[in-house]
Amino acid sequence: MREKKEIMASRKSDKSAMNEPNRLLSSGFSTRAVHAGEDRLRYADSITTPIVQTSTYAFKNSKDVEDYTKHGKARFEYGRYGNPTEQVAARRLAALTNAEDCVVFSSGMSAIITTILAFVRSQDHIVITDDAYKKTLEFCSSYLQRFGVDCTIVPFGDYAALDKAVRPNTRFIFSESPTNPYLNIFDLERLKSIARKHNVLTMIDATFSTPINQRPLEWGVDLELHSCTKYLAGHNDILAGAVMGRKELVDQIRKLHKAIGGVIDPHCCYLLLRGLKTFPLRMQTHNETALAVAQFLEEHPLVSRVYYPGLESHPHHAIAKRQMLGFGGVVTFEIKGTLNSAKRFLDHLKLCYIAPSLGGVETLITHPATVTYYDCNRKQRYALGITDTLIRLAVGIENRDDIIGDLDQALRKSVKRTR
Ligand SMILES: *Cc1c(COP(=O)(O)O)cnc(C)c1O
């Protein structure tokens, strides 16, 4: 009798083993990008992960309810607590970052703010670097103060100031690498030693680098964050975010996430999964084209300065080479001339779109002085290093010569003809 039960139990586990998600941790990166996290057996034998467009999940009967509430049976209950597409995306992103665990959010900011809130209480102190994403910096330096959380903003790259800024009540150090728009690179080895010395958590927004170019968790960072809106989804068509790290930390974030409710909807998450399948291919093109564009701009007579970590002229080129496999798709540069030269340059672009964001297949360009920092006066902007002719180019995956040709013709027209 007993034997039979055991056989039944083992059969059951065989069956569930067949439906084990593909974790594929030892497989190649592009294999994981296509398959990781998906169930081997899917609804109606479909190759793609189905979109389960529902806000709630039915129990078969009262025993089914009890199996879930009392015995912890793994299943879905209500849409705010997760959905099948989101579960697959989280597993895949964990596999791509070699993380123990991951939570997916409705936007990058939702991921960042939920993560920050999960680890602070009043009387705590946090440290953030000064060229962090504008909304993250605003949240840390103004909103958190309302709840009695103190924030020190440290100049990026000043490791002595960072070390000094940490206090006994400091909960974490938050930074980015590379940063926007100057593509500064954080030396993660130094971050690790400062954090270990003071026993504080570290969080890195790695949106600009992506898990192909840099793996912060492998450098000892505790939590890695991404706006999946950018390279990971990659098509300028959705908003999404994610945080990865050790399970005990991610569990704390997940708990708050379920209350705050920045969940990604099933359809949107499907687009993230779809985008991830071609992410390694796209990223390789972004890396190669951006480097070629950066080299072209550096030689251009109408360009005064180029910032790209793959160029030897970049102040953090050595760290970037040590820490990164590729240098990403964003190139920042300054053109010669005035604010009007920059506007003329933008107005003559035929292929590149004037638009915020980055990481999609289309090449986008922004002029930080009139877009991100439109609300600052010239003096404030210059104090932040945002000059009149600074341009941020998010290189897409179009033909490299077409992108370079478009930039070249617009640059030539940025010069005002004097008769
Ligand atoms: C875009 C971006 C964010 C915000 O992400 P959303 O998906 O727009 O909410 C945060 N950090 C960095 C570095 C970004 O580029």
XYZ file of C-alpha atoms and ligand atoms in Angstrom:
434
model
C 0.000 0.000 0.000
C 2.683 2.290 1.136
C 4.799 1.430 -1.863
C 1.995 2.320 -4.214
C 1.595 5.695 -2.571
C 5.275 6.346 -2.991
C 5.128 5.394 -6.638
C 2.173 7.701 -7.118
C 4.054 10.471 -5.361
C 7.108 9.958 -7.498
C 4.985 9.919 -10.646
C 3.487 13.160 -9.576
C 6.885 14.691 -9.144
C 7.955 13.282 -12.526
C 5.061 15.067 -14.092
C 5.884 18.301 -12.368
C 9.530 17.874 -13.340
C 8.436 17.816 -16.972
C 6.780 21.117 -16.349
C 9.774 22.591 -14.579
C 10.635 26.040 -15.805
C 13.739 26.252 -17.931
C 16.336 27.859 -15.687
C 19.204 26.973 -17.986
C 21.792 28.627 -15.780
C 24.689 26.841 -17.387
C 23.550 27.479 -20.971
C 24.804 30.202 -23.241
C 23.452 33.703 -22.742
C 21.432 33.797 -25.960
C 19.880 30.389 -25.166
C 18.750 31.745 -21.807
C 17.402 34.882 -23.486
C 15.157 32.726 -25.698
C 14.120 29.944 -23.300
C 14.872 30.643 -19.632
C 11.899 30.742 -17.306
C 9.378 29.285 -19.723
C 7.510 26.132 -18.812
C 8.560 23.222 -20.990
C 4.902 22.273 -21.523
C 2.584 25.119 -22.387
C -1.104 25.703 -22.866
C -2.332 24.138 -26.145
C 1.267 23.148 -26.948
C 2.063 26.704 -27.936
C 5.687 27.659 -28.477
C 5.179 31.094 -26.977
C 4.179 31.796 -23.394
C 0.424 32.455 -23.383
C -0.942 35.770 -22.177
C -3.282 34.976 -19.301
C -5.438 38.082 -19.464
C -7.199 37.881 -16.128
C -7.293 39.877 -12.926
C -8.203 36.938 -10.711
C -7.832 33.149 -10.570
C -10.558 30.628 -9.695
C -10.254 27.876 -7.088
C -11.710 24.503 -8.045
C -13.366 23.969 -4.656
C -12.914 24.659 -0.960
C -10.142 22.067 -0.668
C -8.265 23.878 -3.394
C -8.597 27.074 -1.367
C -7.204 25.340 1.702
C -4.338 23.777 -0.220
C -3.332 27.297 -1.123
C -3.989 29.160 2.123
C -2.987 26.472 4.621
C -0.520 24.315 2.733
C 1.223 26.871 0.599
C 0.404 25.305 -2.775
C 2.073 27.325 -5.528
C -0.587 28.940 -7.730
C -1.948 32.353 -8.704
C -4.606 34.080 -6.640
C -5.145 37.689 -7.626
C -3.575 39.848 -10.324
C -1.733 42.230 -8.016
C 0.166 39.290 -6.537
C 1.548 38.199 -9.885
C 0.574 36.609 -13.174
C 2.036 33.738 -15.229
C 3.701 35.937 -17.858
C 5.323 38.034 -15.135
C 6.589 34.875 -13.427
C 8.277 33.710 -16.640
C 9.836 37.155 -17.225
C 11.152 37.285 -13.650
C 12.757 33.846 -13.979
C 14.300 34.787 -17.315
C 15.711 38.066 -16.027
C 17.144 36.219 -13.004
C 18.781 33.727 -15.369
C 20.273 36.563 -17.453
C 21.751 38.347 -14.449
C 22.762 35.184 -12.552
C 20.502 36.325 -9.731
C 18.812 34.144 -7.161
C 15.563 36.041 -7.525
C 13.876 38.855 -9.446
C 10.676 40.910 -9.363
C 9.236 42.614 -12.436
C 7.436 45.972 -12.202
C 5.216 48.178 -14.351
C 8.082 50.665 -14.871
C 11.702 51.268 -13.968
C 10.714 53.977 -11.484
C 8.250 51.629 -9.815
C 11.094 49.114 -9.362
C 13.447 51.781 -7.987
C 11.023 53.419 -5.563
C 9.553 50.163 -4.262
C 13.092 48.839 -3.680
C 14.177 51.979 -1.844
C 11.046 52.026 0.331
C 11.481 48.358 1.229
C 14.740 49.153 3.032
C 14.240 52.475 4.820
C 12.422 53.656 7.907
C 12.363 57.037 9.614
C 15.692 58.128 11.198
C 17.588 56.185 8.535
C 20.110 57.715 6.183
C 20.928 56.874 2.581
C 23.701 57.847 0.169
C 23.213 58.492 -3.535
C 25.586 59.790 -6.219
C 24.896 63.123 -7.870
C 24.377 62.108 -11.477
C 21.727 59.485 -10.786
C 18.548 59.455 -12.885
C 16.747 62.737 -12.207
C 13.537 61.191 -10.815
C 15.469 58.825 -8.534
C 17.518 61.707 -7.188
C 14.393 63.811 -6.641
C 12.668 61.003 -4.770
C 15.671 60.401 -2.501
C 16.505 64.015 -1.808
C 13.013 65.447 -1.380
C 10.185 62.914 -0.920
C 12.061 60.653 1.489
C 12.766 63.644 3.767
C 9.029 63.869 4.478
C 9.281 60.465 6.116
C 12.367 61.353 8.130
C 14.899 59.660 5.885
C 18.037 61.714 5.432
C 19.942 61.652 2.159
C 23.531 62.591 1.320
C 24.322 63.271 -2.326
C 27.959 62.469 -3.127
C 29.815 63.630 -6.259
C 30.092 60.693 -8.637
C 33.579 59.200 -8.659
C 34.666 60.747 -5.341
C 35.258 57.501 -3.417
C 36.752 59.289 -0.392
C 33.596 61.422 -0.073
C 31.477 58.300 -0.459
C 33.371 56.529 2.309
C 33.026 59.586 4.553
C 29.310 60.018 3.841
C 28.363 56.662 5.376
C 27.019 56.952 8.935
C 26.003 54.336 11.504
C 22.355 54.674 10.383
C 23.094 54.500 6.643
C 20.962 51.772 5.088
C 22.302 51.722 1.552
C 24.376 53.333 -1.179
C 22.505 53.865 -4.454
C 24.231 54.612 -7.719
C 24.196 53.949 -11.432
C 26.681 52.729 -13.975
C 26.992 53.997 -16.624
C 25.293 57.275 -15.753
C 23.244 59.671 -17.809
C 24.281 61.663 -19.825
C 28.090 61.510 -19.316
C 28.304 57.711 -19.129
C 30.453 57.738 -16.007
C 31.383 54.281 -14.789
C 31.238 53.299 -11.123
C 34.228 51.259 -9.958
C 32.238 48.384 -8.453
C 35.304 46.892 -6.764
C 35.700 50.094 -4.737
C 31.981 50.227 -4.044
C 32.162 46.706 -2.647
C 35.049 47.487 -0.321
C 33.370 50.652 1.023
C 30.073 48.814 1.530
C 31.733 45.846 3.272
C 33.677 48.144 5.573
C 30.498 49.871 6.744
C 28.153 46.929 6.341
C 25.623 48.746 4.137
C 23.577 47.492 1.210
C 24.454 48.536 -2.333
C 22.022 49.150 -5.181
C 23.023 49.802 -8.782
C 20.707 50.990 -11.527
C 22.331 49.162 -14.445
C 19.835 50.200 -17.137
C 22.481 51.720 -19.420
C 24.809 48.713 -19.291
C 22.319 45.800 -19.467
C 23.167 42.274 -18.269
C 25.247 41.679 -21.407
C 27.725 44.460 -20.805
C 28.001 44.441 -17.024
C 26.902 42.153 -14.156
C 26.848 44.203 -10.947
C 25.767 41.215 -8.815
C 28.950 39.402 -9.802
C 30.924 42.417 -8.561
C 29.333 42.091 -5.124
C 26.468 44.568 -5.533
C 23.444 43.508 -3.452
C 20.632 44.681 -5.712
C 20.686 45.361 -9.436
C 17.898 47.439 -10.987
C 16.799 47.917 -14.571
C 14.359 49.988 -16.497
C 13.339 47.169 -18.867
C 11.653 49.892 -20.924
C 15.067 50.409 -22.493
C 17.308 47.640 -23.934
C 15.657 44.631 -22.322
C 12.256 45.137 -23.971
C 14.022 47.103 -26.682
C 11.295 48.317 -29.033
C 10.222 51.667 -27.567
C 6.740 50.212 -27.035
C 6.338 49.357 -23.337
C 7.310 50.445 -19.835
C 8.722 47.868 -17.423
C 11.244 47.548 -14.607
C 12.985 44.885 -12.554
C 15.137 44.303 -9.489
C 17.389 41.293 -8.943
C 19.452 39.950 -6.050
C 19.530 37.445 -3.211
C 16.195 35.866 -2.373
C 16.031 37.225 1.190
C 16.377 40.795 -0.097
C 14.092 40.368 -3.111
C 11.418 38.813 -0.854
C 11.280 42.020 1.182
C 10.763 44.042 -2.003
C 8.165 41.584 -3.329
C 6.116 41.944 -0.143
C 5.896 45.719 -0.534
C 5.368 45.419 -4.300
C 2.215 43.385 -3.642
C 0.873 46.238 -1.507
C 1.975 49.194 -3.660
C 0.770 47.383 -6.747
C 3.130 48.491 -9.511
C 2.513 45.164 -11.266
C 3.143 44.692 -14.931
C 0.061 43.603 -16.865
C 0.151 40.241 -18.698
C 0.111 41.644 -22.205
C 2.830 44.191 -21.539
C 4.905 41.494 -19.902
C 4.498 39.312 -22.973
C 6.100 42.094 -25.013
C 8.985 42.163 -22.538
C 9.450 38.388 -22.952
C 9.309 38.751 -26.706
C 11.854 41.557 -26.661
C 14.187 39.537 -24.431
C 14.405 36.771 -27.037
C 16.344 39.040 -29.407
C 18.053 41.112 -26.727
C 21.554 39.596 -27.217
C 21.390 40.175 -30.990
C 20.147 43.734 -30.611
C 22.661 44.574 -27.913
C 25.573 43.396 -29.998
C 24.439 45.767 -32.768
C 23.879 48.642 -30.310
C 27.407 48.137 -28.926
C 29.082 47.949 -32.334
C 27.159 50.786 -33.974
C 27.537 53.117 -30.995
C 31.297 52.601 -30.950
C 31.487 53.341 -34.695
C 29.302 56.448 -34.260
C 31.412 57.629 -31.296
C 34.609 57.225 -33.351
C 33.032 59.096 -36.252
C 31.913 61.968 -34.000
C 35.303 62.204 -32.311
C 36.888 62.912 -35.713
C 34.185 65.364 -36.824
C 35.302 69.011 -37.214
C 31.944 70.331 -35.900
C 31.987 68.214 -32.722
C 33.946 69.552 -29.761
C 33.748 66.578 -27.368
C 32.492 62.988 -27.298
C 31.677 60.954 -24.179
C 31.636 57.201 -24.760
C 33.222 54.722 -22.327
C 34.555 52.677 -25.242
C 36.767 55.588 -26.352
C 40.205 56.047 -24.853
C 39.359 59.713 -24.309
C 36.624 58.840 -21.787
C 37.774 59.508 -18.197
C 36.556 56.064 -17.072
C 37.717 54.041 -20.071
C 40.074 51.905 -17.952
C 37.371 50.985 -15.420
C 34.910 50.338 -18.238
C 37.331 47.957 -19.949
C 37.863 46.032 -16.726
C 34.241 45.875 -15.714
C 32.255 45.749 -18.941
C 32.059 43.495 -21.968
C 30.627 46.175 -24.248
C 30.043 49.896 -23.811
C 26.368 50.291 -24.665
C 24.315 52.180 -27.188
C 24.392 55.724 -25.818
C 26.847 58.307 -27.101
C 26.908 61.820 -25.664
C 28.599 64.695 -27.461
C 28.885 68.436 -27.661
C 28.682 70.223 -30.941
C 30.523 73.431 -31.713
C 28.505 76.634 -31.620
C 25.591 77.929 -29.577
C 22.191 76.797 -28.276
C 20.835 77.711 -31.699
C 23.410 75.532 -33.444
C 22.139 72.602 -31.351
C 18.543 73.418 -32.310
C 19.454 73.679 -36.002
C 21.223 70.327 -35.755
C 18.107 68.700 -34.256
C 15.791 70.316 -36.796
C 17.736 68.902 -39.733
C 17.757 65.254 -38.634
C 15.874 63.018 -41.030
C 16.384 59.529 -39.568
C 17.004 60.067 -35.837
C 13.918 61.072 -33.872
C 13.976 63.832 -31.273
C 12.655 61.878 -28.297
C 13.576 60.936 -24.738
C 14.419 57.340 -23.790
C 16.986 54.899 -25.143
C 17.566 51.236 -25.760
C 15.018 50.721 -28.531
C 15.550 49.739 -32.138
C 14.964 53.329 -33.337
C 17.740 55.911 -32.942
C 16.595 58.676 -30.600
C 18.258 61.929 -29.759
C 17.736 64.321 -26.855
C 18.984 67.762 -26.084
C 19.203 67.746 -22.267
C 19.289 71.573 -22.062
C 15.802 71.887 -23.568
C 14.274 68.533 -22.557
C 15.393 67.016 -19.220
C 16.634 70.305 -17.749
C 14.142 72.677 -19.378
C 13.078 73.856 -15.911
C 16.586 74.978 -14.906
C 18.140 78.294 -15.856
C 21.431 78.366 -17.738
C 23.536 78.842 -14.610
C 21.890 75.872 -12.843
C 22.288 73.736 -15.927
C 25.962 74.561 -16.310
C 26.501 73.761 -12.624
C 25.127 70.280 -13.420
C 27.365 70.050 -16.465
C 24.482 70.368 -18.924
C 25.820 72.695 -21.570
C 23.871 74.401 -24.385
C 25.141 72.115 -27.129
C 25.172 68.802 -25.300
C 23.429 66.024 -27.241
C 22.552 62.520 -26.054
C 22.276 60.011 -28.832
C 20.621 56.622 -28.184
C 21.870 54.599 -31.113
C 19.299 52.174 -32.539
C 19.853 49.137 -34.740
C 19.477 50.808 -38.147
C 22.276 50.617 -40.682
C 25.386 52.245 -39.252
C 26.172 54.302 -42.381
C 22.603 55.648 -42.453
C 22.876 56.840 -38.839
C 26.310 58.384 -39.422
C 25.105 59.981 -42.694
C 22.107 61.554 -40.962
C 24.253 62.970 -38.149
C 26.812 64.290 -40.620
C 24.327 66.154 -42.839
C 22.558 67.661 -39.780
C 25.879 68.701 -38.232
C 26.850 70.501 -41.438
C 23.534 72.363 -41.353
C 24.002 73.354 -37.681
C 26.447 75.995 -38.817
C 24.658 79.248 -39.579
C 25.510 80.398 -43.061
C 26.822 83.950 -43.085
C 26.559 85.703 -46.388
C 14.524 55.248 -17.964
C 15.327 55.102 -16.747
C 14.718 54.939 -15.490
C 13.228 54.968 -15.328
O 12.610 53.889 -15.945
P 11.088 53.933 -16.472
O 10.919 52.588 -17.073
O 10.983 55.060 -17.430
O 10.234 54.150 -15.268
C 15.528 54.777 -14.400
N 16.869 54.780 -14.505
C 17.492 54.925 -15.680
C 18.973 54.921 -15.726
C 16.741 55.101 -16.844
O 17.359 55.264 -18.003
